[in-house]
Amino acid sequence: AEMKRQAMALRRGLMRMMHAKLAAAMGKWRQQAADAKREAHMCGGAIRRMLNRKLSMAWEQWQQVAAEMRDQARLLRRGLMRMIHAKLAQGFARWHETAMQMAAEQAMLFKSLQYMMKRQLSSAFFTWRANASDDGHDKSTALQALLAWMNAKMATAFRTWSAWYQDLIAERNAVRRALTKFMNQKLSAAVNSWVDFYKTCLLYTSDAADEEDSVDLGGRRIIKKKKE
């Protein structure tokens, strides 16, 4: 019994010693974990700050490069526009000069043509007048014959047109008379029908007035039932 009690006390002492060791190891581990976590947090913050700084510097550098590229593109566009305007101005000046030269050449050519045509016309007129003085008698005779023939043709055409116009007037008058006759017949029939209807209405109305209560306004006789 004594040995058992000593063994139990020894076991309890060993258990307490193990628990103390484990508690000390657990506290040390927790301390080391907290230190490691704090160091990791500090390291992560430093890394994030470094990355943000790098990104900020890269963004500012990109904005600067983009602004420089925009300025260079604007300057290049202005240079191109100036060059194009200069080329256009030179081309327009050259075209204007060419157009003025062509206009002057055309004016000179037109004047030359007019002068040549006037000379040819004057020459032809003198030739015609010389020939006309020689052939005046023959031409007057031919002209009189032509006028006589034209007068005969015109007289024949006028007589033909006058006859055709008279026929047209006669046909139009005949059509107008036929239409008038047809309309008068229709109007007469309509008036006769209306007069017959009016007489019938007067007859019915007079019968109704004579019969008083025995005939209605339409002339129909009213049959009254006898009271029993």
mmCIF file of C-alpha atoms in Angstrom:
data_model
loop_
_atom_site.group_PDB
_atom_site.id
_atom_site.type_symbol
_atom_site.label_atom_id
_atom_site.label_comp_id
_atom_site.label_asym_id
_atom_site.label_seq_id
_atom_site.Cartn_x
_atom_site.Cartn_y
_atom_site.Cartn_z
ATOM 1 C CA ALA A 1 0.000 0.000 0.000
ATOM 2 C CA GLU A 2 2.847 2.346 0.791
ATOM 3 C CA MET A 3 4.543 1.582 -2.495
ATOM 4 C CA LYS A 4 1.266 2.167 -4.332
ATOM 5 C CA ARG A 5 0.790 5.509 -2.627
ATOM 6 C CA GLN A 6 4.367 6.539 -3.526
ATOM 7 C CA ALA A 7 3.897 5.427 -7.135
ATOM 8 C CA MET A 8 0.681 7.488 -7.375
ATOM 9 C CA ALA A 9 2.459 10.524 -5.856
ATOM 10 C CA LEU A 10 5.300 10.049 -8.319
ATOM 11 C CA ARG A 11 2.844 9.816 -11.205
ATOM 12 C CA ARG A 12 1.094 12.991 -10.047
ATOM 13 C CA GLY A 13 4.425 14.795 -9.818
ATOM 14 C CA LEU A 14 5.382 13.643 -13.279
ATOM 15 C CA MET A 15 1.993 14.738 -14.670
ATOM 16 C CA ARG A 16 2.323 18.166 -13.028
ATOM 17 C CA MET A 17 5.855 18.518 -14.415
ATOM 18 C CA MET A 18 4.647 17.539 -17.922
ATOM 19 C CA HIS A 19 1.713 19.944 -17.693
ATOM 20 C CA ALA A 20 4.044 22.739 -16.615
ATOM 21 C CA LYS A 21 6.412 21.953 -19.479
ATOM 22 C CA LEU A 22 3.513 21.845 -21.941
ATOM 23 C CA ALA A 23 2.077 25.113 -20.614
ATOM 24 C CA ALA A 24 5.478 26.786 -20.854
ATOM 25 C CA ALA A 25 5.948 25.420 -24.399
ATOM 26 C CA MET A 26 2.421 26.561 -25.361
ATOM 27 C CA GLY A 27 3.018 30.060 -24.013
ATOM 28 C CA LYS A 28 6.339 30.274 -25.809
ATOM 29 C CA TRP A 29 4.728 29.064 -29.050
ATOM 30 C CA ARG A 30 1.944 31.612 -28.746
ATOM 31 C CA GLN A 31 4.512 34.354 -28.154
ATOM 32 C CA GLN A 32 6.544 33.227 -31.145
ATOM 33 C CA ALA A 33 3.339 33.006 -33.322
ATOM 34 C CA ALA A 34 2.272 36.523 -32.320
ATOM 35 C CA ASP A 35 5.773 37.832 -33.082
ATOM 36 C CA ALA A 36 5.799 36.047 -36.433
ATOM 37 C CA LYS A 37 2.329 37.418 -37.275
ATOM 38 C CA ARG A 38 3.343 40.947 -36.341
ATOM 39 C CA GLU A 39 6.528 40.665 -38.402
ATOM 40 C CA ALA A 40 4.553 39.281 -41.376
ATOM 41 C CA HIS A 41 2.040 42.139 -41.060
ATOM 42 C CA MET A 42 4.817 44.692 -40.955
ATOM 43 C CA CYS A 43 6.548 43.017 -43.901
ATOM 44 C CA GLY A 44 3.263 42.919 -45.871
ATOM 45 C CA GLY A 45 2.612 46.615 -45.187
ATOM 46 C CA ALA A 46 6.124 47.488 -46.326
ATOM 47 C CA ILE A 47 5.697 45.409 -49.490
ATOM 48 C CA ARG A 48 2.298 47.019 -50.216
ATOM 49 C CA ARG A 49 3.731 50.495 -49.665
ATOM 50 C CA MET A 50 6.630 49.670 -51.951
ATOM 51 C CA LEU A 51 4.289 48.282 -54.623
ATOM 52 C CA ASN A 52 1.968 51.305 -54.355
ATOM 53 C CA ARG A 53 4.927 53.623 -54.642
ATOM 54 C CA LYS A 54 6.207 51.731 -57.691
ATOM 55 C CA LEU A 55 2.740 51.830 -59.276
ATOM 56 C CA SER A 56 2.373 55.533 -58.518
ATOM 57 C CA MET A 57 5.769 56.277 -60.053
ATOM 58 C CA ALA A 58 4.944 54.153 -63.117
ATOM 59 C CA TRP A 59 1.529 55.888 -63.508
ATOM 60 C CA GLU A 60 3.093 59.345 -63.277
ATOM 61 C CA GLN A 61 5.779 58.333 -65.765
ATOM 62 C CA TRP A 62 3.132 56.947 -68.140
ATOM 63 C CA GLN A 63 1.087 60.153 -67.879
ATOM 64 C CA GLN A 64 4.188 62.191 -68.632
ATOM 65 C CA VAL A 65 5.047 60.018 -71.646
ATOM 66 C CA ALA A 66 1.430 60.180 -72.854
ATOM 67 C CA ALA A 67 1.407 63.984 -72.550
ATOM 68 C CA GLU A 68 4.686 64.198 -74.463
ATOM 69 C CA MET A 69 3.321 61.860 -77.169
ATOM 70 C CA ARG A 70 0.161 63.992 -77.461
ATOM 71 C CA ASP A 71 2.266 67.142 -77.786
ATOM 72 C CA GLN A 72 4.449 65.487 -80.413
ATOM 73 C CA ALA A 73 1.384 64.246 -82.327
ATOM 74 C CA ARG A 74 -0.145 67.761 -82.203
ATOM 75 C CA LEU A 75 3.091 69.305 -83.460
ATOM 76 C CA LEU A 76 3.345 66.661 -86.194
ATOM 77 C CA ARG A 77 -0.277 67.285 -87.247
ATOM 78 C CA ARG A 78 0.349 71.036 -87.394
ATOM 79 C CA GLY A 79 3.472 70.487 -89.465
ATOM 80 C CA LEU A 80 1.605 68.208 -91.855
ATOM 81 C CA MET A 81 -1.274 70.697 -92.166
ATOM 82 C CA ARG A 82 1.137 73.530 -92.892
ATOM 83 C CA MET A 83 2.894 71.427 -95.504
ATOM 84 C CA ILE A 84 -0.435 70.433 -97.075
ATOM 85 C CA HIS A 85 -1.613 74.056 -97.076
ATOM 86 C CA ALA A 86 1.639 75.134 -98.673
ATOM 87 C CA LYS A 87 1.294 72.440 -101.342
ATOM 88 C CA LEU A 88 -2.321 73.406 -101.938
ATOM 89 C CA ALA A 89 -1.425 77.087 -102.171
ATOM 90 C CA GLN A 90 1.322 76.335 -104.686
ATOM 91 C CA GLY A 91 -0.998 74.088 -106.687
ATOM 92 C CA PHE A 92 -3.798 76.699 -106.655
ATOM 93 C CA ALA A 93 -1.397 79.451 -107.724
ATOM 94 C CA ARG A 94 -0.104 77.267 -110.558
ATOM 95 C CA TRP A 95 -3.666 76.335 -111.595
ATOM 96 C CA HIS A 96 -4.764 79.982 -111.457
ATOM 97 C CA GLU A 97 -1.828 81.019 -113.621
ATOM 98 C CA THR A 98 -2.547 78.235 -116.113
ATOM 99 C CA ALA A 99 -6.243 79.137 -116.153
ATOM 100 C CA MET A 100 -5.440 82.797 -116.841
ATOM 101 C CA GLN A 101 -3.128 81.804 -119.689
ATOM 102 C CA MET A 102 -5.765 79.491 -121.166
ATOM 103 C CA ALA A 103 -8.416 82.215 -120.855
ATOM 104 C CA ALA A 104 -6.128 84.705 -122.642
ATOM 105 C CA GLU A 105 -5.372 82.158 -125.371
ATOM 106 C CA GLN A 106 -9.081 81.385 -125.795
ATOM 107 C CA ALA A 107 -9.891 85.086 -126.008
ATOM 108 C CA MET A 108 -7.225 85.573 -128.685
ATOM 109 C CA LEU A 109 -8.473 82.504 -130.574
ATOM 110 C CA PHE A 110 -12.071 83.743 -130.366
ATOM 111 C CA LYS A 111 -11.061 87.153 -131.680
ATOM 112 C CA SER A 112 -9.134 85.519 -134.522
ATOM 113 C CA LEU A 113 -12.122 83.322 -135.401
ATOM 114 C CA GLN A 114 -14.470 86.315 -135.309
ATOM 115 C CA TYR A 115 -12.141 88.305 -137.543
ATOM 116 C CA MET A 116 -11.851 85.390 -139.972
ATOM 117 C CA MET A 117 -15.614 84.802 -139.997
ATOM 118 C CA LYS A 118 -16.286 88.503 -140.568
ATOM 119 C CA ARG A 119 -13.878 88.522 -143.493
ATOM 120 C CA GLN A 120 -15.514 85.398 -144.937
ATOM 121 C CA LEU A 121 -18.998 86.853 -144.370
ATOM 122 C CA SER A 122 -18.064 90.146 -145.984
ATOM 123 C CA SER A 123 -16.532 88.305 -148.927
ATOM 124 C CA ALA A 124 -19.628 86.096 -149.266
ATOM 125 C CA PHE A 125 -21.908 89.133 -148.996
ATOM 126 C CA PHE A 126 -20.059 90.976 -151.744
ATOM 127 C CA THR A 127 -20.190 87.869 -153.932
ATOM 128 C CA TRP A 128 -23.901 87.392 -153.228
ATOM 129 C CA ARG A 129 -24.678 91.047 -153.959
ATOM 130 C CA ALA A 130 -22.812 90.824 -157.233
ATOM 131 C CA ASN A 131 -24.726 87.663 -158.192
ATOM 132 C CA ALA A 132 -27.975 89.133 -156.921
ATOM 133 C CA SER A 133 -27.640 92.170 -159.160
ATOM 134 C CA ASP A 134 -27.236 89.840 -162.149
ATOM 135 C CA ASP A 135 -30.006 87.389 -161.201
ATOM 136 C CA GLY A 136 -32.437 89.951 -159.758
ATOM 137 C CA HIS A 137 -34.957 89.694 -162.572
ATOM 138 C CA ASP A 138 -34.992 85.891 -162.550
ATOM 139 C CA LYS A 139 -35.339 85.786 -158.784
ATOM 140 C CA SER A 140 -38.203 88.272 -158.746
ATOM 141 C CA THR A 141 -40.072 86.178 -161.325
ATOM 142 C CA ALA A 142 -39.437 82.974 -159.367
ATOM 143 C CA LEU A 143 -40.517 84.721 -156.156
ATOM 144 C CA GLN A 144 -43.776 85.887 -157.697
ATOM 145 C CA ALA A 145 -44.516 82.357 -158.948
ATOM 146 C CA LEU A 146 -43.739 80.925 -155.516
ATOM 147 C CA LEU A 147 -46.005 83.486 -153.807
ATOM 148 C CA ALA A 148 -48.845 82.720 -156.192
ATOM 149 C CA TRP A 149 -48.499 78.978 -155.583
ATOM 150 C CA MET A 150 -48.389 79.535 -151.800
ATOM 151 C CA ASN A 151 -51.493 81.755 -151.942
ATOM 152 C CA ALA A 152 -53.367 79.046 -153.880
ATOM 153 C CA LYS A 153 -52.363 76.397 -151.350
ATOM 154 C CA MET A 154 -53.360 78.611 -148.426
ATOM 155 C CA ALA A 155 -56.736 79.391 -150.012
ATOM 156 C CA THR A 156 -57.421 75.679 -150.549
ATOM 157 C CA ALA A 157 -56.400 74.885 -146.978
ATOM 158 C CA PHE A 158 -58.614 77.689 -145.605
ATOM 159 C CA ARG A 159 -61.626 76.442 -147.560
ATOM 160 C CA THR A 160 -61.045 72.896 -146.285
ATOM 161 C CA TRP A 161 -60.718 74.121 -142.691
ATOM 162 C CA SER A 162 -63.839 76.297 -142.997
ATOM 163 C CA ALA A 163 -65.908 73.328 -144.260
ATOM 164 C CA TRP A 164 -64.620 71.106 -141.477
ATOM 165 C CA TYR A 165 -65.393 73.796 -138.893
ATOM 166 C CA GLN A 166 -68.961 74.197 -140.180
ATOM 167 C CA ASP A 167 -69.498 70.420 -139.950
ATOM 168 C CA LEU A 168 -68.121 70.440 -136.410
ATOM 169 C CA ILE A 169 -70.476 73.278 -135.398
ATOM 170 C CA ALA A 170 -73.451 71.434 -136.906
ATOM 171 C CA GLU A 171 -72.588 68.187 -135.093
ATOM 172 C CA ARG A 172 -72.177 70.054 -131.783
ATOM 173 C CA ASN A 173 -75.551 71.776 -132.193
ATOM 174 C CA ALA A 174 -77.206 68.432 -133.005
ATOM 175 C CA VAL A 175 -75.707 66.826 -129.907
ATOM 176 C CA ARG A 176 -76.787 69.806 -127.778
ATOM 177 C CA ARG A 177 -80.368 69.599 -129.115
ATOM 178 C CA ALA A 178 -80.489 65.854 -128.463
ATOM 179 C CA LEU A 179 -79.261 66.322 -124.905
ATOM 180 C CA THR A 180 -81.733 69.147 -124.286
ATOM 181 C CA LYS A 181 -84.604 67.040 -125.621
ATOM 182 C CA PHE A 182 -83.564 64.072 -123.478
ATOM 183 C CA MET A 183 -83.302 66.239 -120.347
ATOM 184 C CA ASN A 184 -86.696 67.855 -121.042
ATOM 185 C CA GLN A 185 -88.288 64.403 -121.394
ATOM 186 C CA LYS A 186 -86.769 63.266 -118.109
ATOM 187 C CA LEU A 187 -87.860 66.470 -116.345
ATOM 188 C CA SER A 188 -91.376 66.190 -117.795
ATOM 189 C CA ALA A 189 -91.709 62.574 -116.644
ATOM 190 C CA ALA A 190 -90.442 63.512 -113.187
ATOM 191 C CA VAL A 191 -92.882 66.441 -112.941
ATOM 192 C CA ASN A 192 -95.824 64.251 -114.055
ATOM 193 C CA SER A 193 -94.895 61.605 -111.497
ATOM 194 C CA TRP A 194 -94.653 64.231 -108.772
ATOM 195 C CA VAL A 195 -98.059 65.735 -109.779
ATOM 196 C CA ASP A 196 -99.715 62.305 -109.645
ATOM 197 C CA PHE A 197 -98.221 61.641 -106.228
ATOM 198 C CA TYR A 198 -99.311 65.091 -105.020
ATOM 199 C CA LYS A 199 -102.892 64.532 -106.251
ATOM 200 C CA THR A 200 -103.002 61.153 -104.503
ATOM 201 C CA CYS A 201 -101.808 62.744 -101.256
ATOM 202 C CA LEU A 202 -104.447 65.469 -101.578
ATOM 203 C CA LEU A 203 -107.115 62.832 -102.195
ATOM 204 C CA TYR A 204 -106.100 60.846 -99.126
ATOM 205 C CA THR A 205 -105.957 64.031 -97.070
ATOM 206 C CA SER A 206 -109.440 65.142 -98.211
ATOM 207 C CA ASP A 207 -110.870 61.668 -97.460
ATOM 208 C CA ALA A 208 -109.318 61.817 -94.026
ATOM 209 C CA ALA A 209 -110.883 65.246 -93.487
ATOM 210 C CA ASP A 210 -114.305 64.009 -94.572
ATOM 211 C CA GLU A 211 -114.247 60.796 -92.627
ATOM 212 C CA GLU A 212 -112.628 62.434 -89.601
ATOM 213 C CA ASP A 213 -111.962 59.565 -87.144
ATOM 214 C CA SER A 214 -112.697 56.735 -89.642
ATOM 215 C CA VAL A 215 -109.635 57.404 -91.916
ATOM 216 C CA ASP A 216 -105.982 57.965 -90.904
ATOM 217 C CA LEU A 217 -103.628 60.520 -92.484
ATOM 218 C CA GLY A 218 -102.526 57.994 -95.145
ATOM 219 C CA GLY A 219 -106.140 57.438 -96.350
ATOM 220 C CA ARG A 220 -106.482 54.019 -94.775
ATOM 221 C CA ARG A 221 -109.849 53.282 -93.184
ATOM 222 C CA ILE A 222 -109.830 52.663 -89.467
ATOM 223 C CA ILE A 223 -111.981 49.719 -88.351
ATOM 224 C CA LYS A 224 -113.216 50.146 -84.831
ATOM 225 C CA LYS A 225 -114.215 47.134 -82.791
ATOM 226 C CA LYS A 226 -117.644 47.227 -81.235
ATOM 227 C CA LYS A 227 -117.788 47.197 -77.489
ATOM 228 C CA GLU A 228 -119.775 44.294 -76.094
#
